[in-house]
Amino acid sequence: MRPHRQAARRVQEFLDRHDLGGVGRFGWLAAGLLWGVVGYLALRLALGRSRSDASRIGAMELVADQTAGRFLLALLGGGLALFAAWRVLSALYPGDWDWTALAERAGRVLTGLLYGFFAWTALTMALEDATRQGTALDDATRPLLAGFAGRITVGVVGLGLVAAGASFAVRGWDDGFEDGIDLSGASRGFRRFVRVSGTAGSFGRALVFALAGLFFVGAAIEGSGEPARGLDRILGEVTRTGGGRVVTLLAAIGILAWAVFLVATWRRRTMDPPS
């Protein structure tokens, strides 16, 4: 047996033995709640009622401001850590290893790393000053555009975000968002609800990622110093353009739809191999 297949088999045996797949489902719930707060902030931004940071960091800051906010952040961070672990472990699950499956495995690992960062951020904010995280993120990304290599990096990231947006749109079109969800025994009404919320959420994510990617590419071309200030700055810029408020509103609705989809389906998640 090839080494990568042997490692995948061991991962499957470990998960089955400890039922970590069942525990990991809570990560999908945490991700849904986080997207829900982001969607709420984006909706208020679209309606001109808030200047809050409509990003996942901003969502955590909003949670931190609530009663028992640090305790809630700790729970959220733990859930996001489970989600990150789910994505990485599912990338190692037995299954196909052709180029298409390898691309999907790579996407799962990258998603896991991203949500691992969000989990670390939430847990850090639960222990420290929440307002420091946004500044730290700005400080980390601003030097990227100082040189030619950094601009190339930002441009490549932007193109990657646009490609991710395109993949979300495809999944919304062909119901690919239902992969990894066990709908056996579900009512016709629930299946319709999952399909509607999943479709709207997939197209909403496609719009958000495409906008973010275009802003990154534009920043790389212009060499401006503010490439990655978060989703709130991107939506804020869009809102100030002609017809941009409608685009921001559609993005907010899509984000909220994706949050509803994740919360509605977290109990039915299965750890399927990439195919």
Coordinates of C-alpha atoms in Angstrom, one line a residue:
M1 CA 0.0 0.0 0.0
R2 CA 1.3 3.4 -0.9
P3 CA 2.3 5.7 2.0
H4 CA -0.4 8.3 1.5
R5 CA -3.1 5.6 1.2
Q6 CA -1.8 3.9 4.4
A7 CA -1.8 7.3 6.2
A8 CA -5.4 7.9 5.0
R9 CA -6.5 4.5 6.3
R10 CA -5.0 5.2 9.7
V11 CA -6.8 8.6 9.8
Q12 CA -10.1 6.9 9.1
E13 CA -9.5 4.2 11.7
F14 CA -8.6 6.9 14.3
L15 CA -11.7 8.9 13.6
D16 CA -14.0 5.9 13.6
R17 CA -12.5 4.6 16.9
H18 CA -12.9 7.9 18.8
D19 CA -16.1 9.2 17.0
L20 CA -14.3 12.5 16.3
G21 CA -16.6 13.0 13.3
G22 CA -19.5 13.4 15.7
V23 CA -17.7 15.9 17.8
G24 CA -16.4 17.8 14.8
R25 CA -20.0 18.6 13.7
F26 CA -20.1 21.3 16.3
G27 CA -17.4 23.0 14.3
W28 CA -19.9 23.5 11.4
L29 CA -22.4 25.0 13.9
A30 CA -19.7 27.5 15.1
A31 CA -18.8 28.4 11.5
G32 CA -22.5 29.0 10.8
L33 CA -22.9 31.3 13.8
L34 CA -19.8 33.3 12.8
W35 CA -21.1 33.8 9.3
G36 CA -24.4 34.8 10.8
V37 CA -22.8 37.7 12.7
V38 CA -20.8 38.7 9.7
G39 CA -24.0 38.8 7.6
Y40 CA -25.8 40.8 10.2
L41 CA -23.0 43.4 10.2
A42 CA -22.9 43.4 6.4
L43 CA -26.6 44.0 6.3
R44 CA -26.4 47.0 8.7
L45 CA -23.6 48.3 6.5
A46 CA -25.7 48.0 3.4
L47 CA -28.6 49.8 5.1
G48 CA -26.3 52.6 6.2
R49 CA -27.0 51.8 9.9
S50 CA -23.6 50.8 11.0
R51 CA -19.9 51.5 10.6
S52 CA -18.9 48.2 12.3
D53 CA -16.3 45.9 10.9
A54 CA -18.3 43.5 8.7
S55 CA -15.6 40.8 8.7
R56 CA -15.0 37.7 10.8
I57 CA -12.7 39.7 13.0
G58 CA -15.3 42.4 13.4
A59 CA -17.9 39.7 14.2
M60 CA -15.6 38.4 17.0
E61 CA -15.3 42.0 18.3
L62 CA -19.0 42.3 18.4
V63 CA -19.3 39.1 20.4
A64 CA -16.6 40.3 22.7
D65 CA -18.6 43.4 23.5
Q66 CA -21.6 41.4 24.7
T67 CA -22.3 40.2 28.3
A68 CA -20.0 37.2 29.0
G69 CA -18.4 38.0 25.6
R70 CA -15.0 36.5 26.5
F71 CA -16.7 33.2 27.5
L72 CA -18.7 33.2 24.2
L73 CA -15.5 33.9 22.3
A74 CA -13.8 31.0 24.0
L75 CA -16.7 28.7 22.9
L76 CA -16.6 30.1 19.4
G77 CA -12.9 29.6 19.2
G78 CA -13.2 26.0 20.4
G79 CA -15.9 25.3 17.8
L80 CA -13.9 26.9 15.0
A81 CA -10.9 24.8 16.0
L82 CA -13.1 21.7 15.6
F83 CA -14.1 22.9 12.2
A84 CA -10.5 23.5 11.2
A85 CA -9.6 20.0 12.4
W86 CA -12.5 18.5 10.5
R87 CA -11.4 20.1 7.2
V88 CA -7.8 19.1 7.6
L89 CA -8.6 15.5 8.6
S90 CA -11.2 15.1 5.9
A91 CA -8.5 16.0 3.4
L92 CA -6.5 12.9 4.5
Y93 CA -9.5 10.6 4.4
P94 CA -9.3 7.5 2.1
G95 CA -10.6 8.2 -1.4
D96 CA -9.5 9.2 -4.9
W97 CA -6.1 10.7 -5.4
D98 CA -6.4 12.0 -9.0
W99 CA -5.8 15.7 -9.8
T100 CA -9.4 16.7 -9.2
A101 CA -9.4 15.0 -5.7
L102 CA -5.9 16.5 -5.0
A103 CA -7.3 20.0 -5.7
E104 CA -10.2 19.4 -3.4
R105 CA -7.9 18.0 -0.7
A106 CA -5.7 21.1 -1.0
G107 CA -8.8 23.3 -0.7
R108 CA -9.8 21.5 2.5
V109 CA -6.4 21.9 4.0
L110 CA -6.3 25.7 3.2
T111 CA -9.8 26.1 4.6
G112 CA -8.7 24.3 7.7
L113 CA -5.7 26.5 8.1
L114 CA -7.8 29.7 7.6
Y115 CA -10.3 28.6 10.2
G116 CA -7.5 27.6 12.5
F117 CA -6.3 31.2 12.3
F118 CA -9.9 32.4 13.2
A119 CA -10.0 29.9 16.1
W120 CA -6.6 31.2 17.3
T121 CA -7.9 34.8 16.9
A122 CA -11.1 34.1 18.9
L123 CA -9.2 32.4 21.7
T124 CA -6.6 35.2 21.8
M125 CA -9.4 37.8 21.9
A126 CA -11.0 35.9 24.8
L127 CA -7.8 36.3 26.8
E128 CA -6.6 39.7 25.6
D129 CA -7.8 43.1 24.3
A130 CA -10.1 42.4 21.3
T131 CA -9.3 45.6 19.6
R132 CA -5.7 44.6 19.1
Q133 CA -6.5 41.9 16.6
G134 CA -7.7 44.1 13.8
T135 CA -4.6 46.3 14.2
A136 CA -2.3 43.2 14.2
L137 CA -3.9 42.0 11.0
D138 CA -3.4 45.3 9.3
D139 CA 0.2 45.5 10.4
A140 CA 0.8 42.0 9.0
T141 CA -0.6 42.6 5.6
R142 CA 0.5 46.2 4.9
P143 CA 4.2 45.4 4.2
L144 CA 3.3 43.0 1.4
L145 CA 2.9 45.8 -1.1
A146 CA 6.2 47.4 -0.2
G147 CA 8.1 45.4 -2.9
F148 CA 7.5 43.9 -6.3
A149 CA 7.5 40.3 -4.9
G150 CA 4.9 41.3 -2.3
R151 CA 2.7 42.8 -5.0
I152 CA 2.9 39.6 -7.0
T153 CA 2.0 37.6 -3.9
V154 CA -1.1 39.8 -3.3
G155 CA -2.1 39.6 -6.9
V156 CA -1.8 35.8 -6.8
V157 CA -3.9 35.7 -3.7
G158 CA -6.5 37.9 -5.4
L159 CA -6.7 35.6 -8.4
G160 CA -7.1 32.6 -6.0
L161 CA -10.0 34.4 -4.3
V162 CA -11.7 35.0 -7.6
A163 CA -11.2 31.3 -8.6
A164 CA -12.6 30.3 -5.2
G165 CA -15.6 32.5 -5.9
A166 CA -16.1 30.9 -9.3
S167 CA -16.0 27.4 -7.6
F168 CA -18.7 28.5 -5.1
A169 CA -20.9 29.7 -8.0
V170 CA -20.5 26.3 -9.7
R171 CA -21.4 24.5 -6.5
G172 CA -24.4 26.7 -6.1
W173 CA -25.5 25.9 -9.7
D174 CA -25.1 22.1 -9.5
D175 CA -26.1 21.7 -5.8
G176 CA -22.5 20.7 -4.9
F177 CA -23.0 22.3 -1.5
E178 CA -25.1 19.2 -0.6
D179 CA -21.9 17.0 -0.7
G180 CA -21.1 15.7 2.8
I181 CA -24.7 16.1 4.1
D182 CA -26.9 13.1 4.9
L183 CA -30.4 14.0 3.9
S184 CA -31.8 10.5 4.3
G185 CA -35.1 10.6 6.1
A186 CA -35.4 14.4 5.7
S187 CA -38.8 15.8 4.8
R188 CA -39.4 17.3 1.4
G189 CA -39.8 20.7 3.0
F190 CA -36.5 20.5 4.7
R191 CA -34.8 19.3 1.5
R192 CA -36.2 22.3 -0.3
F193 CA -35.1 24.6 2.5
V194 CA -31.6 23.2 2.4
R195 CA -31.5 23.6 -1.4
V196 CA -32.7 27.2 -1.4
S197 CA -30.5 28.4 1.5
G198 CA -27.5 26.5 0.1
T199 CA -27.9 27.9 -3.4
A200 CA -28.3 31.5 -2.1
G201 CA -25.5 31.1 0.3
S202 CA -23.1 29.6 -2.4
F203 CA -23.8 32.5 -4.7
G204 CA -23.4 35.0 -1.8
R205 CA -20.0 33.5 -1.0
A206 CA -19.1 33.6 -4.7
L207 CA -19.9 37.3 -4.8
V208 CA -18.0 38.1 -1.6
F209 CA -14.9 36.1 -2.7
A210 CA -14.9 37.6 -6.2
L211 CA -15.1 41.2 -4.8
A212 CA -12.3 40.5 -2.3
G213 CA -10.2 39.0 -5.1
L214 CA -10.7 41.9 -7.4
F215 CA -9.8 44.4 -4.7
F216 CA -6.6 42.4 -4.0
V217 CA -5.7 42.3 -7.7
G218 CA -6.4 46.1 -8.0
A219 CA -4.2 46.8 -4.9
A220 CA -1.4 44.7 -6.4
I221 CA -1.6 46.6 -9.7
E222 CA -1.8 50.0 -8.1
G223 CA 0.7 49.3 -5.3
S224 CA -1.6 50.9 -2.7
G225 CA -0.9 50.3 0.9
E226 CA -4.2 49.0 2.1
P227 CA -4.7 45.6 0.4
A228 CA -6.3 43.5 3.1
R229 CA -8.2 45.5 5.6
G230 CA -11.1 43.0 5.7
L231 CA -14.5 42.5 4.2
D232 CA -15.9 45.6 5.8
R233 CA -13.6 47.9 3.9
I234 CA -14.3 46.1 0.6
L235 CA -18.1 46.3 1.1
G236 CA -17.7 49.9 2.3
E237 CA -15.9 50.8 -0.9
V238 CA -18.5 49.0 -3.0
T239 CA -21.4 50.7 -1.1
R240 CA -20.0 54.1 -2.0
T241 CA -20.1 53.4 -5.8
G242 CA -23.1 53.8 -8.0
G243 CA -25.5 50.9 -7.3
G244 CA -23.0 49.5 -4.8
R245 CA -25.5 49.5 -2.0
V246 CA -27.5 46.9 -3.9
V247 CA -24.4 44.7 -4.4
T248 CA -23.6 45.0 -0.6
L249 CA -27.2 44.1 0.2
L250 CA -27.1 41.0 -2.0
A251 CA -23.8 40.0 -0.4
A252 CA -25.2 40.4 3.1
I253 CA -28.3 38.3 2.2
G254 CA -26.1 35.6 0.7
I255 CA -23.9 35.5 3.7
L256 CA -26.9 35.2 6.0
A257 CA -28.3 32.5 3.8
W258 CA -25.0 30.6 4.1
A259 CA -25.1 30.9 7.8
V260 CA -28.7 29.6 8.0
F261 CA -27.6 26.7 5.7
L262 CA -24.7 25.7 8.0
V263 CA -26.8 25.9 11.2
A264 CA -29.6 23.9 9.6
T265 CA -27.4 21.1 8.4
W266 CA -24.6 20.8 11.0
R267 CA -26.2 17.7 12.6
R268 CA -26.3 15.9 9.2
R269 CA -22.6 16.4 8.3
T270 CA -20.6 13.4 7.2
M271 CA -16.9 13.2 6.7
D272 CA -16.8 12.1 3.1
P273 CA -13.6 11.5 1.1
P274 CA -12.6 14.0 -1.7
S275 CA -13.7 12.8 -5.1

